[in-house]
PDB file of C-alpha atoms and ligand atoms in Angstrom:
ATOM      1  CA  MET A  31      14.473  21.105   2.110  1.00 56.00           C
ATOM      2  CA  THR A  32      11.295  20.972   4.206  1.00 83.00           C
ATOM      3  CA  GLN A  33      10.377  17.643   5.759  1.00 93.00           C
ATOM      4  CA  PRO A  34       8.171  15.603   3.390  1.00 97.00           C
ATOM      5  CA  CYS A  35       4.554  15.156   4.477  1.00 98.00           C
ATOM      6  CA  VAL A  36       3.375  11.601   3.917  1.00 99.00           C
ATOM      7  CA  LEU A  37       0.026   9.821   4.227  1.00 99.00           C
ATOM      8  CA  VAL A  38       0.153   6.017   4.364  1.00 99.00           C
ATOM      9  CA  THR A  39      -3.220   4.256   4.198  1.00 99.00           C
ATOM     10  CA  GLY A  40      -3.774   1.064   6.209  1.00 98.00           C
ATOM     11  CA  SER A  41      -0.669   1.620   8.288  1.00 98.00           C
ATOM     12  CA  THR A  42      -1.301   0.503  11.869  1.00 98.00           C
ATOM     13  CA  HIS A  43       0.380  -2.818  11.192  1.00 96.00           C
ATOM     14  CA  GLY A  44       1.828  -4.973   8.448  1.00 98.00           C
ATOM     15  CA  ILE A  45       3.383  -3.524   5.305  1.00 98.00           C
ATOM     16  CA  GLY A  46       1.774  -0.096   5.802  1.00 98.00           C
ATOM     17  CA  TYR A  47       3.356   0.167   9.236  1.00 98.00           C
ATOM     18  CA  GLY A  48       6.725  -0.896   7.803  1.00 98.00           C
ATOM     19  CA  ILE A  49       6.431   1.841   5.183  1.00 98.00           C
ATOM     20  CA  ALA A  50       5.359   4.459   7.756  1.00 98.00           C
ATOM     21  CA  GLU A  51       8.262   3.498  10.012  1.00 98.00           C
ATOM     22  CA  ALA A  52      10.766   3.836   7.157  1.00 98.00           C
ATOM     23  CA  PHE A  53       9.459   7.349   6.377  1.00 98.00           C
ATOM     24  CA  ALA A  54       9.534   8.247  10.087  1.00 98.00           C
ATOM     25  CA  ARG A  55      13.207   7.227  10.267  1.00 98.00           C
ATOM     26  CA  GLN A  56      13.860   9.666   7.405  1.00 97.00           C
ATOM     27  CA  GLY A  57      12.248  12.487   9.423  1.00 97.00           C
ATOM     28  CA  ALA A  58       9.011  12.727   7.443  1.00 98.00           C
ATOM     29  CA  ARG A  59       5.861  14.220   8.961  1.00 98.00           C
ATOM     30  CA  LEU A  60       3.290  11.448   8.867  1.00 98.00           C
ATOM     31  CA  VAL A  61      -0.367  10.549   8.938  1.00 99.00           C
ATOM     32  CA  ILE A  62      -1.171   6.893   9.475  1.00 99.00           C
ATOM     33  CA  ASN A  63      -4.601   5.311   9.080  1.00 98.00           C
ATOM     34  CA  SER A  64      -6.829   2.341   9.712  1.00 98.00           C
ATOM     35  CA  HIS A  65     -10.540   1.666   9.842  1.00 98.00           C
ATOM     36  CA  LEU A  66      -9.878   0.352  13.379  1.00 98.00           C
ATOM     37  CA  PRO A  67      -8.223   2.040  16.401  1.00 98.00           C
ATOM     38  CA  ASP A  68      -4.472   2.634  16.050  1.00 98.00           C
ATOM     39  CA  ASN A  69      -3.437  -0.389  18.117  1.00 92.00           C
ATOM     40  CA  GLY A  70      -0.343   1.283  19.642  1.00 98.00           C
ATOM     41  CA  ALA A  71       1.211   2.110  16.267  1.00 98.00           C
ATOM     42  CA  LEU A  72       0.833   5.854  16.793  1.00 98.00           C
ATOM     43  CA  ALA A  73       2.893   5.955  19.996  1.00 98.00           C
ATOM     44  CA  LYS A  74       5.653   3.829  18.444  1.00 98.00           C
ATOM     45  CA  LEU A  75       5.919   6.119  15.432  1.00 98.00           C
ATOM     46  CA  GLN A  76       5.673   9.298  17.519  1.00 98.00           C
ATOM     47  CA  ALA A  77       8.880   8.168  19.243  1.00 98.00           C
ATOM     48  CA  LEU A  78      10.570   8.536  15.842  1.00 98.00           C
ATOM     49  CA  ALA A  79       8.865  11.494  14.148  1.00 98.00           C
ATOM     50  CA  GLU A  80       5.791  13.714  14.011  1.00 98.00           C
ATOM     51  CA  CYS A  81       2.914  11.339  13.447  1.00 98.00           C
ATOM     52  CA  HIS A  82      -0.884  11.581  13.513  1.00 99.00           C
ATOM     53  CA  PHE A  83      -3.547   8.881  13.255  1.00 99.00           C
ATOM     54  CA  ILE A  84      -6.789   9.304  11.349  1.00 99.00           C
ATOM     55  CA  GLN A  85      -9.379   6.547  11.601  1.00 98.00           C
ATOM     56  CA  ALA A  86     -11.189   6.162   8.282  1.00 98.00           C
ATOM     57  CA  ASP A  87     -12.775   3.279   6.425  1.00 98.00           C
ATOM     58  CA  LEU A  88     -11.526   3.202   2.848  1.00 98.00           C
ATOM     59  CA  SER A  89     -14.091   0.776   1.534  1.00 97.00           C
ATOM     60  CA  THR A  90     -15.967   3.704  -0.026  1.00 98.00           C
ATOM     61  CA  ALA A  91     -14.696   6.500  -2.258  1.00 98.00           C
ATOM     62  CA  ALA A  92     -16.109   9.014   0.229  1.00 98.00           C
ATOM     63  CA  GLY A  93     -14.041   7.458   3.034  1.00 98.00           C
ATOM     64  CA  ALA A  94     -10.878   7.663   0.932  1.00 98.00           C
ATOM     65  CA  VAL A  95     -11.470  11.309   0.009  1.00 98.00           C
ATOM     66  CA  GLU A  96     -12.271  12.275   3.585  1.00 98.00           C
ATOM     67  CA  LEU A  97      -9.039  10.691   4.822  1.00 99.00           C
ATOM     68  CA  VAL A  98      -6.902  12.617   2.325  1.00 99.00           C
ATOM     69  CA  GLU A  99      -8.656  15.894   3.115  1.00 98.00           C
ATOM     70  CA  LYS A 100      -8.238  15.410   6.873  1.00 98.00           C
ATOM     71  CA  ALA A 101      -4.560  14.406   6.446  1.00 99.00           C
ATOM     72  CA  HIS A 102      -3.937  17.536   4.367  1.00 98.00           C
ATOM     73  CA  ALA A 103      -5.653  19.700   6.987  1.00 98.00           C
ATOM     74  CA  THR A 104      -3.598  18.044   9.753  1.00 98.00           C
ATOM     75  CA  LEU A 105      -0.170  18.418   8.136  1.00 98.00           C
ATOM     76  CA  GLY A 106      -0.852  21.606   6.150  1.00 98.00           C
ATOM     77  CA  ARG A 107       0.409  19.954   2.953  1.00 98.00           C
ATOM     78  CA  LEU A 108       0.962  16.516   1.439  1.00 98.00           C
ATOM     79  CA  ASP A 109       3.950  15.441  -0.665  1.00 98.00           C
ATOM     80  CA  THR A 110       3.476  11.681  -0.841  1.00 98.00           C
ATOM     81  CA  LEU A 111       0.421   9.444  -0.757  1.00 99.00           C
ATOM     82  CA  VAL A 112       1.024   5.738  -0.189  1.00 99.00           C
ATOM     83  CA  ASN A 113      -2.052   3.709  -1.154  1.00 99.00           C
ATOM     84  CA  ASN A 114      -1.501   0.537   0.832  1.00 98.00           C
ATOM     85  CA  ALA A 115      -4.695  -0.567   2.653  1.00 98.00           C
ATOM     86  CA  GLY A 116      -5.773  -3.734   0.957  1.00 97.00           C
ATOM     87  CA  THR A 117      -7.279  -7.094   1.531  1.00 95.00           C
ATOM     88  CA  PHE A 118      -6.533 -10.626   0.329  1.00 93.00           C
ATOM     89  CA  LEU A 119      -9.150 -13.059  -0.906  1.00 92.00           C
ATOM     90  CA  ASP A 120      -8.561 -16.776  -1.214  1.00 91.00           C
ATOM     91  CA  THR A 121     -11.844 -18.266  -2.408  1.00 94.00           C
ATOM     92  CA  PRO A 122     -12.505 -21.071  -4.897  1.00 95.00           C
ATOM     93  CA  PHE A 123     -13.874 -19.517  -8.085  1.00 97.00           C
ATOM     94  CA  ASP A 124     -17.214 -21.339  -7.775  1.00 97.00           C
ATOM     95  CA  GLU A 125     -17.716 -19.744  -4.363  1.00 97.00           C
ATOM     96  CA  LEU A 126     -16.855 -16.179  -5.354  1.00 97.00           C
ATOM     97  CA  THR A 127     -19.823 -13.882  -4.648  1.00 98.00           C
ATOM     98  CA  GLU A 128     -20.560 -10.367  -5.818  1.00 98.00           C
ATOM     99  CA  GLU A 129     -20.234  -9.177  -2.225  1.00 98.00           C
ATOM    100  CA  LEU A 130     -16.707 -10.649  -1.869  1.00 98.00           C
ATOM    101  CA  PHE A 131     -15.694  -9.341  -5.285  1.00 98.00           C
ATOM    102  CA  ASP A 132     -16.939  -5.815  -4.482  1.00 98.00           C
ATOM    103  CA  ARG A 133     -15.278  -5.826  -1.066  1.00 98.00           C
ATOM    104  CA  THR A 134     -11.940  -6.710  -2.690  1.00 98.00           C
ATOM    105  CA  PHE A 135     -12.198  -4.166  -5.491  1.00 98.00           C
ATOM    106  CA  ASN A 136     -13.548  -1.362  -3.285  1.00 98.00           C
ATOM    107  CA  LEU A 137     -10.497  -1.456  -1.039  1.00 98.00           C
ATOM    108  CA  ASN A 138      -7.780  -2.635  -3.443  1.00 98.00           C
ATOM    109  CA  VAL A 139      -8.790  -0.524  -6.455  1.00 98.00           C
ATOM    110  CA  LYS A 140     -11.524   2.069  -5.916  1.00 98.00           C
ATOM    111  CA  ALA A 141     -10.003   3.586  -2.762  1.00 98.00           C
ATOM    112  CA  TYR A 142      -6.628   3.915  -4.552  1.00 99.00           C
ATOM    113  CA  VAL A 143      -8.262   5.838  -7.424  1.00 98.00           C
ATOM    114  CA  PHE A 144     -10.245   8.286  -5.323  1.00 99.00           C
ATOM    115  CA  ALA A 145      -7.581   8.826  -2.650  1.00 99.00           C
ATOM    116  CA  SER A 146      -5.163   9.629  -5.492  1.00 99.00           C
ATOM    117  CA  GLN A 147      -7.649  12.037  -7.059  1.00 98.00           C
ATOM    118  CA  ALA A 148      -8.196  13.805  -3.716  1.00 99.00           C
ATOM    119  CA  PHE A 149      -4.399  13.984  -3.204  1.00 99.00           C
ATOM    120  CA  VAL A 150      -3.837  15.584  -6.614  1.00 98.00           C
ATOM    121  CA  ARG A 151      -6.588  18.131  -5.919  1.00 98.00           C
ATOM    122  CA  LYS A 152      -4.880  19.147  -2.674  1.00 98.00           C
ATOM    123  CA  LEU A 153      -1.487  19.891  -4.241  1.00 98.00           C
ATOM    124  CA  ALA A 154      -0.589  23.565  -4.243  1.00 97.00           C
ATOM    125  CA  PRO A 155      -0.098  25.216  -7.646  1.00 95.00           C
ATOM    126  CA  GLY A 156       3.528  24.626  -8.684  1.00 93.00           C
ATOM    127  CA  GLN A 157       4.211  22.215  -5.794  1.00 96.00           C
ATOM    128  CA  GLU A 158       7.279  20.165  -6.710  1.00 97.00           C
ATOM    129  CA  GLY A 159       8.284  16.603  -5.821  1.00 97.00           C
ATOM    130  CA  ALA A 160       4.817  15.150  -5.270  1.00 98.00           C
ATOM    131  CA  SER A 161       4.441  11.439  -5.767  1.00 98.00           C
ATOM    132  CA  ILE A 162       1.905   8.677  -5.390  1.00 99.00           C
ATOM    133  CA  LEU A 163       2.770   5.093  -4.497  1.00 99.00           C
ATOM    134  CA  LEU A 164       0.415   2.167  -5.000  1.00 99.00           C
ATOM    135  CA  VAL A 165       1.010  -1.124  -3.253  1.00 98.00           C
ATOM    136  CA  GLY A 166       0.306  -3.937  -5.694  1.00 98.00           C
ATOM    137  CA  SER A 167       1.724  -7.422  -5.369  1.00 98.00           C
ATOM    138  CA  THR A 168       3.621 -10.086  -7.228  1.00 98.00           C
ATOM    139  CA  ASN A 169      -0.005 -11.097  -7.954  1.00 98.00           C
ATOM    140  CA  SER A 170      -0.140  -7.993 -10.191  1.00 98.00           C
ATOM    141  CA  VAL A 171       1.667 -10.145 -12.757  1.00 98.00           C
ATOM    142  CA  MET A 172       1.518 -13.705 -11.412  1.00 97.00           C
ATOM    143  CA  ALA A 173      -1.668 -15.682 -10.780  1.00 97.00           C
ATOM    144  CA  GLU A 174      -2.415 -17.737  -7.715  1.00 94.00           C
ATOM    145  CA  ARG A 175      -4.989 -20.515  -7.458  1.00 94.00           C
ATOM    146  CA  HIS A 176      -8.361 -19.415  -5.953  1.00 93.00           C
ATOM    147  CA  SER A 177      -7.489 -15.725  -6.164  1.00 96.00           C
ATOM    148  CA  VAL A 178      -9.422 -14.431  -9.169  1.00 97.00           C
ATOM    149  CA  ALA A 179     -10.782 -11.307  -7.464  1.00 97.00           C
ATOM    150  CA  TYR A 180      -7.505 -10.540  -5.676  1.00 97.00           C
ATOM    151  CA  ASP A 181      -5.334 -11.173  -8.736  1.00 98.00           C
ATOM    152  CA  ALA A 182      -7.629  -9.047 -10.916  1.00 98.00           C
ATOM    153  CA  SER A 183      -7.533  -6.230  -8.339  1.00 98.00           C
ATOM    154  CA  LYS A 184      -3.733  -6.306  -8.154  1.00 98.00           C
ATOM    155  CA  GLY A 185      -3.471  -6.487 -11.952  1.00 98.00           C
ATOM    156  CA  ALA A 186      -5.607  -3.350 -11.978  1.00 98.00           C
ATOM    157  CA  VAL A 187      -3.106  -1.690  -9.633  1.00 99.00           C
ATOM    158  CA  LEU A 188      -0.310  -2.286 -12.152  1.00 98.00           C
ATOM    159  CA  MET A 189      -2.262  -0.558 -14.930  1.00 98.00           C
ATOM    160  CA  MET A 190      -3.365   2.188 -12.535  1.00 98.00           C
ATOM    161  CA  VAL A 191       0.311   2.929 -11.845  1.00 99.00           C
ATOM    162  CA  ARG A 192       1.014   3.268 -15.566  1.00 98.00           C
ATOM    163  CA  SER A 193      -2.169   5.151 -16.399  1.00 98.00           C
ATOM    164  CA  LEU A 194      -1.843   7.654 -13.556  1.00 98.00           C
ATOM    165  CA  ALA A 195       1.860   8.108 -14.308  1.00 98.00           C
ATOM    166  CA  VAL A 196       1.082   9.028 -17.914  1.00 98.00           C
ATOM    167  CA  SER A 197      -1.862  11.241 -16.923  1.00 98.00           C
ATOM    168  CA  LEU A 198       0.014  13.151 -14.216  1.00 98.00           C
ATOM    169  CA  ALA A 199       3.549  13.393 -15.663  1.00 98.00           C
ATOM    170  CA  GLY A 200       2.770  16.758 -17.254  1.00 97.00           C
ATOM    171  CA  ARG A 201       2.090  18.165 -13.802  1.00 97.00           C
ATOM    172  CA  GLY A 202       5.356  16.772 -12.429  1.00 98.00           C
ATOM    173  CA  ILE A 203       3.622  14.173 -10.256  1.00 98.00           C
ATOM    174  CA  ARG A 204       5.346  10.783 -10.229  1.00 98.00           C
ATOM    175  CA  VAL A 205       3.382   7.560  -9.744  1.00 99.00           C
ATOM    176  CA  ASN A 206       5.022   4.242  -8.955  1.00 99.00           C
ATOM    177  CA  GLY A 207       4.042   0.860  -7.580  1.00 99.00           C
ATOM    178  CA  ILE A 208       5.503  -1.534  -5.078  1.00 98.00           C
ATOM    179  CA  GLY A 209       4.913  -5.246  -5.551  1.00 98.00           C
ATOM    180  CA  PRO A 210       5.584  -7.220  -2.380  1.00 98.00           C
ATOM    181  CA  GLY A 211       6.042 -10.975  -2.607  1.00 98.00           C
ATOM    182  CA  ILE A 212       5.127 -12.962   0.500  1.00 97.00           C
ATOM    183  CA  VAL A 213       5.455 -10.733   3.552  1.00 98.00           C
ATOM    184  CA  GLU A 214       4.768 -11.783   7.132  1.00 97.00           C
ATOM    185  CA  THR A 215       1.913  -9.562   8.369  1.00 97.00           C
ATOM    186  CA  PRO A 216      -1.351 -10.085  10.263  1.00 93.00           C
ATOM    187  CA  LEU A 217      -2.901 -10.745   6.821  1.00 91.00           C
ATOM    188  CA  THR A 218      -0.619 -13.712   6.105  1.00 94.00           C
ATOM    189  CA  LYS A 219       0.574 -14.872   9.522  1.00 92.00           C
ATOM    190  CA  ARG A 220      -2.201 -17.392  10.123  1.00 91.00           C
ATOM    191  CA  GLY A 221      -1.427 -19.130   6.824  1.00 92.00           C
ATOM    192  CA  LEU A 222       2.324 -19.002   7.430  1.00 96.00           C
ATOM    193  CA  ASP A 223       1.884 -20.578  10.858  1.00 95.00           C
ATOM    194  CA  VAL A 224       0.136 -23.677   9.447  1.00 95.00           C
ATOM    195  CA  PRO A 225       2.653 -26.496  10.037  1.00 96.00           C
ATOM    196  CA  GLY A 226       4.929 -26.948   7.025  1.00 97.00           C
ATOM    197  CA  VAL A 227       3.717 -23.887   5.089  1.00 96.00           C
ATOM    198  CA  ARG A 228       6.509 -21.455   5.984  1.00 96.00           C
ATOM    199  CA  LYS A 229       9.190 -24.069   5.281  1.00 96.00           C
ATOM    200  CA  SER A 230       7.707 -24.890   1.903  1.00 96.00           C
ATOM    201  CA  LEU A 231       7.343 -21.190   0.947  1.00 96.00           C
ATOM    202  CA  ASN A 232      10.869 -20.393   2.107  1.00 97.00           C
ATOM    203  CA  ALA A 233      12.121 -23.146  -0.173  1.00 97.00           C
ATOM    204  CA  GLN A 234      10.383 -21.495  -3.163  1.00 96.00           C
ATOM    205  CA  ILE A 235      11.870 -18.027  -2.526  1.00 98.00           C
ATOM    206  CA  PRO A 236      15.400 -17.461  -3.864  1.00 98.00           C
ATOM    207  CA  PHE A 237      16.317 -15.505  -0.706  1.00 98.00           C
ATOM    208  CA  GLY A 238      15.140 -18.493   1.354  1.00 98.00           C
ATOM    209  CA  ARG A 239      12.791 -16.527   3.594  1.00 98.00           C
ATOM    210  CA  VAL A 240       9.489 -14.658   3.466  1.00 97.00           C
ATOM    211  CA  GLY A 241       9.715 -10.871   3.611  1.00 98.00           C
ATOM    212  CA  GLN A 242       9.168  -8.641   6.623  1.00 97.00           C
ATOM    213  CA  PRO A 243       7.371  -5.256   6.521  1.00 98.00           C
ATOM    214  CA  GLU A 244      10.688  -3.425   6.928  1.00 96.00           C
ATOM    215  CA  ASP A 245      11.916  -5.041   3.693  1.00 97.00           C
ATOM    216  CA  VAL A 246       9.235  -3.038   1.866  1.00 98.00           C
ATOM    217  CA  GLY A 247       9.714   0.298   3.663  1.00 98.00           C
ATOM    218  CA  GLY A 248      13.030   1.149   2.021  1.00 97.00           C
ATOM    219  CA  ALA A 249      11.583   0.711  -1.467  1.00 98.00           C
ATOM    220  CA  ALA A 250       8.789   3.189  -0.655  1.00 98.00           C
ATOM    221  CA  VAL A 251      11.185   5.785   0.744  1.00 98.00           C
ATOM    222  CA  PHE A 252      13.400   5.472  -2.340  1.00 98.00           C
ATOM    223  CA  LEU A 253      10.529   5.768  -4.843  1.00 98.00           C
ATOM    224  CA  ALA A 254       9.187   8.887  -3.085  1.00 98.00           C
ATOM    225  CA  SER A 255      12.621  10.528  -2.851  1.00 98.00           C
ATOM    226  CA  PRO A 256      14.397  12.929  -5.214  1.00 97.00           C
ATOM    227  CA  ALA A 257      16.798  10.032  -5.974  1.00 98.00           C
ATOM    228  CA  ALA A 258      13.907   8.532  -7.966  1.00 98.00           C
ATOM    229  CA  GLY A 259      13.063  11.879  -9.587  1.00 98.00           C
ATOM    230  CA  TYR A 260      13.081  10.503 -13.166  1.00 98.00           C
ATOM    231  CA  ILE A 261      11.243   7.278 -12.309  1.00 98.00           C
ATOM    232  CA  THR A 262       7.522   7.092 -12.969  1.00 98.00           C
ATOM    233  CA  GLY A 263       5.092   4.390 -14.080  1.00 99.00           C
ATOM    234  CA  GLN A 264       7.269   1.610 -12.635  1.00 98.00           C
ATOM    235  CA  MET A 265       6.452  -1.313 -10.406  1.00 98.00           C
ATOM    236  CA  LEU A 266       9.272  -2.217  -8.041  1.00 98.00           C
ATOM    237  CA  PHE A 267       8.860  -5.829  -6.915  1.00 98.00           C
ATOM    238  CA  VAL A 268      10.127  -6.526  -3.410  1.00 98.00           C
ATOM    239  CA  ASP A 269       9.903 -10.285  -3.416  1.00 98.00           C
ATOM    240  CA  GLY A 270      13.200 -11.921  -2.475  1.00 98.00           C
ATOM    241  CA  GLY A 271      13.628 -12.975  -6.092  1.00 98.00           C
ATOM    242  CA  ILE A 272      10.326 -14.817  -6.696  1.00 98.00           C
ATOM    243  CA  LEU A 273       9.660 -13.194 -10.075  1.00 98.00           C
ATOM    244  CA  ALA A 274      13.210 -13.819 -11.230  1.00 98.00           C
ATOM    245  CA  ILE A 275      12.687 -17.577 -11.239  1.00 96.00           C
TER     246      ILE A 275
HETATM  247  P1  NAD B  85      -2.657  -6.266   6.850  1.00 56.36           P
HETATM  248  O1  NAD B  85      -4.030  -6.836   6.858  1.00 56.36           O
HETATM  249  O2  NAD B  85      -1.628  -6.862   7.726  1.00 56.36           O
HETATM  250  O3  NAD B  85      -2.718  -4.702   7.112  1.00 56.36           O
HETATM  251  C1  NAD B  85      -3.633  -3.937   6.369  1.00 56.36           C
HETATM  252  C2  NAD B  85      -3.770  -2.555   6.963  1.00 56.36           C
HETATM  253  O4  NAD B  85      -4.883  -1.926   6.305  1.00 56.36           O
HETATM  254  C3  NAD B  85      -4.097  -2.543   8.451  1.00 56.36           C
HETATM  255  O5  NAD B  85      -3.527  -1.397   9.062  1.00 56.36           O
HETATM  256  C4  NAD B  85      -5.625  -2.470   8.446  1.00 56.36           C
HETATM  257  O6  NAD B  85      -6.124  -1.912   9.641  1.00 56.36           O
HETATM  258  C5  NAD B  85      -5.860  -1.567   7.267  1.00 56.36           C
HETATM  259  N1  NAD B  85      -7.186  -1.725   6.683  1.00 56.36           N
HETATM  260  C6  NAD B  85      -7.823  -2.882   6.369  1.00 56.36           C
HETATM  261  N2  NAD B  85      -9.058  -2.598   5.902  1.00 56.36           N
HETATM  262  C7  NAD B  85      -9.177  -1.239   5.895  1.00 56.36           C
HETATM  263  C8  NAD B  85     -10.210  -0.337   5.534  1.00 56.36           C
HETATM  264  N3  NAD B  85     -11.389  -0.772   5.086  1.00 56.36           N
HETATM  265  N4  NAD B  85      -9.986   0.990   5.657  1.00 56.36           N
HETATM  266  C9  NAD B  85      -8.799   1.448   6.137  1.00 56.36           C
HETATM  267  N5  NAD B  85      -7.786   0.646   6.503  1.00 56.36           N
HETATM  268  C10 NAD B  85      -7.977  -0.679   6.388  1.00 56.36           C
HETATM  269  O7  NAD B  85      -2.175  -6.336   5.310  1.00 56.36           O
HETATM  270  P2  NAD B  85      -0.699  -6.369   4.692  1.00 56.36           P
HETATM  271  O8  NAD B  85      -0.299  -7.783   4.521  1.00 56.36           O
HETATM  272  O9  NAD B  85       0.196  -5.445   5.423  1.00 56.36           O
HETATM  273  O10 NAD B  85      -1.028  -5.800   3.240  1.00 56.36           O
HETATM  274  C11 NAD B  85      -0.879  -4.427   2.926  1.00 56.36           C
HETATM  275  C12 NAD B  85      -0.924  -4.277   1.420  1.00 56.36           C
HETATM  276  O11 NAD B  85       0.104  -5.063   0.829  1.00 56.36           O
HETATM  277  C13 NAD B  85      -2.239  -4.748   0.793  1.00 56.36           C
HETATM  278  O12 NAD B  85      -2.558  -3.902  -0.296  1.00 56.36           O
HETATM  279  C14 NAD B  85      -1.895  -6.146   0.321  1.00 56.36           C
HETATM  280  O13 NAD B  85      -2.701  -6.581  -0.747  1.00 56.36           O
HETATM  281  C15 NAD B  85      -0.460  -5.937  -0.122  1.00 56.36           C
HETATM  282  N6  NAD B  85       0.340  -7.176  -0.193  1.00 56.36           N
HETATM  283  C16 NAD B  85       0.563  -7.931   0.915  1.00 56.36           C
HETATM  284  C17 NAD B  85       1.347  -9.074   0.802  1.00 56.36           C
HETATM  285  C18 NAD B  85       1.680  -9.952   1.981  1.00 56.36           C
HETATM  286  O14 NAD B  85       2.280 -11.021   1.776  1.00 56.36           O
HETATM  287  N7  NAD B  85       1.382  -9.541   3.206  1.00 56.36           N
HETATM  288  C19 NAD B  85       1.879  -9.439  -0.447  1.00 56.36           C
HETATM  289  C20 NAD B  85       1.618  -8.650  -1.547  1.00 56.36           C
HETATM  290  C21 NAD B  85       0.842  -7.508  -1.405  1.00 56.36           C
END
């Protein structure tokens, strides 16, 4: 089998990097992305596999489409798209503004839709084994205080997984979601480092610790692999047991 060609959005650090690294260890050909410079991620991944970096801001549909088209041109084909770039918003409801709401939805929802559409358009006629992954969250099904825009955006990801899966099944394209719990990344590190916070969160997680980006990578590799060939429309929560409580 040829090496799978994978695009991971928002992958210079955090969960996206963990996912990219897991694919690299499987010998995939990769494109990683950020709106900022690659921050050393490219060199680390190139030590493991073929990897390219494309800088693109996914806060507009045009940015998302351009990234997919450039990634396809770079690798010559695409087998898997991992929609991961996302943002968190922790704002009291009274202080939520249209600007903050739009920023959250543009990245967490709109970019996923239009990157996925561009990916589907780039598939060759009869191409087998294509799949799309969408990174949601335990917040796709579980609310958090002061997170209306974020929770709504991640709830939308859950229904996008199901809706795209149903829409694309006839073309043999699988669509699945990954729902991380609390994962230590640049997005969450500042909060986790507040005295007492990590200890209290660890105590609420059945596994007794917050997740690391590499905990999520294996789930992505599995869902994109032929071993998951009859799985579509599912959300795989990678949360150390939080949702089982
Ligand atoms: P992060 O902020 O650590 O990393 C996000 C990545 O996306 C970075 O590479 C960043 O450069 C990139 N990015 C940000 N804005 C972008 C833009 N406009 N265009 C292109 N790239 C952009 O975040 P993370 O914690 O790794 O989160 C990744 C995904 O996982 C997000 O969708 C997030 O909602 C989700 N998630 C995270 C957690 C957690 O605890 N960390 C939990 C559940 C879900």
